[in-house]
PDB file of C-alpha atoms in Angstrom:
ATOM      1  CA  MET A   1     -18.159 -13.862   0.433  1.00  0.00           C
ATOM      2  CA  LEU A   2     -15.737 -11.586   2.254  1.00  0.00           C
ATOM      3  CA  ASN A   3     -13.452  -9.310   0.299  1.00  0.00           C
ATOM      4  CA  LEU A   4     -10.198  -9.654   2.255  1.00  0.00           C
ATOM      5  CA  LYS A   5      -8.058  -7.311   0.182  1.00  0.00           C
ATOM      6  CA  ILE A   6      -5.825  -4.988   2.155  1.00  0.00           C
ATOM      7  CA  LEU A   7      -4.468  -2.738  -0.593  1.00  0.00           C
ATOM      8  CA  TYR A   8      -6.636  -1.464  -3.422  1.00  0.00           C
ATOM      9  CA  LYS A   9      -4.965  -0.457  -6.696  1.00  0.00           C
ATOM     10  CA  THR A  10      -5.917   3.043  -7.802  1.00  0.00           C
ATOM     11  CA  ASP A  11      -4.923   5.417 -10.571  1.00  0.00           C
ATOM     12  CA  PRO A  12      -3.417   8.560  -8.973  1.00  0.00           C
ATOM     13  CA  ARG A  13      -3.930  10.520 -12.206  1.00  0.00           C
ATOM     14  CA  ILE A  14      -7.659  10.834 -11.460  1.00  0.00           C
ATOM     15  CA  HIS A  15      -7.112  11.924  -7.838  1.00  0.00           C
ATOM     16  CA  PHE A  16      -6.778  15.462  -6.560  1.00  0.00           C
ATOM     17  CA  CYS A  17      -3.485  17.359  -6.711  1.00  0.00           C
ATOM     18  CA  PRO A  18      -2.091  17.806  -3.161  1.00  0.00           C
ATOM     19  CA  ASP A  19      -1.197  21.432  -3.885  1.00  0.00           C
ATOM     20  CA  CYS A  20      -3.981  23.013  -5.972  1.00  0.00           C
ATOM     21  CA  LYS A  21      -6.697  20.466  -5.001  1.00  0.00           C
ATOM     22  CA  LYS A  22      -7.920  20.137  -8.611  1.00  0.00           C
ATOM     23  CA  GLN A  23      -8.797  16.793 -10.125  1.00  0.00           C
ATOM     24  CA  GLY A  24      -7.379  15.244 -13.275  1.00  0.00           C
ATOM     25  CA  GLY A  25      -4.169  17.246 -13.609  1.00  0.00           C
ATOM     26  CA  LEU A  26      -1.659  14.629 -12.452  1.00  0.00           C
ATOM     27  CA  LYS A  27       0.666  13.025 -14.975  1.00  0.00           C
ATOM     28  CA  LYS A  28       3.503  10.549 -14.387  1.00  0.00           C
ATOM     29  CA  SER A  29       6.898  12.220 -14.142  1.00  0.00           C
ATOM     30  CA  ARG A  30      10.304  10.708 -14.827  1.00  0.00           C
ATOM     31  CA  SER A  31      12.640  10.084 -11.889  1.00  0.00           C
ATOM     32  CA  ARG A  32      15.439  12.649 -12.083  1.00  0.00           C
ATOM     33  CA  ASN A  33      18.029  11.612  -9.490  1.00  0.00           C
ATOM     34  CA  PHE A  34      19.231   8.648  -7.457  1.00  0.00           C
ATOM     35  CA  TYR A  35      16.926   9.396  -4.503  1.00  0.00           C
ATOM     36  CA  GLU A  36      13.804   9.427  -6.674  1.00  0.00           C
ATOM     37  CA  LYS A  37      14.837   6.219  -8.452  1.00  0.00           C
ATOM     38  CA  PHE A  38      15.603   4.593  -5.092  1.00  0.00           C
ATOM     39  CA  VAL A  39      12.181   5.507  -3.650  1.00  0.00           C
ATOM     40  CA  LYS A  40      10.422   4.380  -6.829  1.00  0.00           C
ATOM     41  CA  PHE A  41      12.260   1.031  -6.795  1.00  0.00           C
ATOM     42  CA  LEU A  42      11.697   0.164  -3.113  1.00  0.00           C
ATOM     43  CA  THR A  43       8.246   1.607  -2.411  1.00  0.00           C
ATOM     44  CA  PRO A  44       4.834   1.712  -4.098  1.00  0.00           C
ATOM     45  CA  PHE A  45       5.313   5.449  -4.735  1.00  0.00           C
ATOM     46  CA  SER A  46       5.878   6.999  -8.163  1.00  0.00           C
ATOM     47  CA  MET A  47       6.657  10.545  -9.286  1.00  0.00           C
ATOM     48  CA  TYR A  48       3.766  12.668 -10.544  1.00  0.00           C
ATOM     49  CA  ARG A  49       3.492  16.236 -11.805  1.00  0.00           C
ATOM     50  CA  CYS A  50       0.395  18.411 -11.815  1.00  0.00           C
ATOM     51  CA  GLN A  51      -0.088  19.940 -15.248  1.00  0.00           C
ATOM     52  CA  LEU A  52      -2.255  22.689 -13.787  1.00  0.00           C
ATOM     53  CA  CYS A  53      -0.078  24.096 -10.983  1.00  0.00           C
ATOM     54  CA  GLY A  54       3.357  22.501 -11.534  1.00  0.00           C
ATOM     55  CA  TRP A  55       3.453  20.502  -8.275  1.00  0.00           C
ATOM     56  CA  ARG A  56       5.823  17.539  -8.463  1.00  0.00           C
ATOM     57  CA  GLY A  57       6.059  14.765  -5.903  1.00  0.00           C
ATOM     58  CA  PHE A  58       5.407  11.182  -4.892  1.00  0.00           C
ATOM     59  CA  LYS A  59       1.961   9.571  -4.940  1.00  0.00           C
ATOM     60  CA  SER A  60       1.062   5.979  -4.175  1.00  0.00           C
ATOM     61  CA  GLY A  61      -0.876   3.789  -6.557  1.00  0.00           C
ATOM     62  CA  TYR A  62      -2.473   1.930  -3.652  1.00  0.00           C
ATOM     63  CA  LEU A  63      -5.212   2.879  -1.235  1.00  0.00           C
ATOM     64  CA  ILE A  64      -6.000   1.482   2.218  1.00  0.00           C
ATOM     65  CA  LYS A  65      -9.730   1.544   2.952  1.00  0.00           C
ATOM     66  CA  ALA A  66     -11.534   1.149   6.280  1.00  0.00           C
ATOM     67  CA  ALA A  67     -12.391  -2.453   5.372  1.00  0.00           C
ATOM     68  CA  SER A  68      -8.653  -3.128   5.146  1.00  0.00           C
ATOM     69  CA  PHE A  69      -8.342  -2.915   8.924  1.00  0.00           C
ATOM     70  CA  LYS A  70     -10.972  -5.626   9.302  1.00  0.00           C
ATOM     71  CA  SER A  71      -8.995  -7.802   6.888  1.00  0.00           C
ATOM     72  CA  LEU A  72      -5.761  -7.127   8.779  1.00  0.00           C
ATOM     73  CA  PHE A  73      -7.451  -8.137  12.035  1.00  0.00           C
ATOM     74  CA  ILE A  74      -8.701 -11.390  10.464  1.00  0.00           C
ATOM     75  CA  TYR A  75      -5.237 -12.188   9.069  1.00  0.00           C
ATOM     76  CA  PHE A  76      -3.579 -11.411  12.416  1.00  0.00           C
ATOM     77  CA  PHE A  77      -6.098 -13.594  14.268  1.00  0.00           C
ATOM     78  CA  LEU A  78      -5.552 -16.516  11.863  1.00  0.00           C
ATOM     79  CA  PHE A  79      -1.785 -16.104  12.166  1.00  0.00           C
ATOM     80  CA  ALA A  80      -1.972 -16.136  15.980  1.00  0.00           C
ATOM     81  CA  ILE A  81      -4.171 -19.268  15.982  1.00  0.00           C
ATOM     82  CA  THR A  82      -1.762 -20.988  13.573  1.00  0.00           C
ATOM     83  CA  ILE A  83       1.219 -20.153  15.796  1.00  0.00           C
ATOM     84  CA  MET A  84      -0.589 -21.523  18.851  1.00  0.00           C
ATOM     85  CA  VAL A  85      -1.534 -24.781  17.074  1.00  0.00           C
ATOM     86  CA  VAL A  86       1.987 -25.322  15.725  1.00  0.00           C
ATOM     87  CA  SER A  87       3.455 -24.569  19.146  1.00  0.00           C
ATOM     88  CA  PHE A  88       1.077 -27.061  20.786  1.00  0.00           C
ATOM     89  CA  ILE A  89       1.941 -29.780  18.250  1.00  0.00           C
ATOM     90  CA  LEU A  90       5.672 -29.202  18.651  1.00  0.00           C
ATOM     91  CA  LYS A  91       5.521 -29.271  22.444  1.00  0.00           C
ATOM     92  CA  ARG A  92       3.162 -32.229  22.658  1.00  0.00           C
ATOM     93  CA  PHE A  93       4.433 -34.586  19.963  1.00  0.00           C
ATOM     94  CA  ILE A  94       7.824 -33.512  18.661  1.00  0.00           C
ATOM     95  CA  ILE A  95       9.827 -32.040  21.529  1.00  0.00           C
ATOM     96  CA  LYS A  96      10.026 -34.402  24.494  1.00  0.00           C
TER      97      LYS A  96
END
């Protein structure tokens, strides 16, 4: 069976810090201003702070793997076929 997931949920706390490149130092940080709350509300990004070096910034809780592009291609292909079939049915039987 194909695994057609596009986004994979991950835990950014176990990933490497973008600044010091050490693993396991990230901890969730509270949003401090309107911009940070706005980004957190509308995107999959959350605020994190590195306990080892003090870095603070946005990290996503989702990961796109190489297999995701294969899934996207399959979904796009199915969508295109569906559009063509619906268009054919509308032109042939509905719109005269």
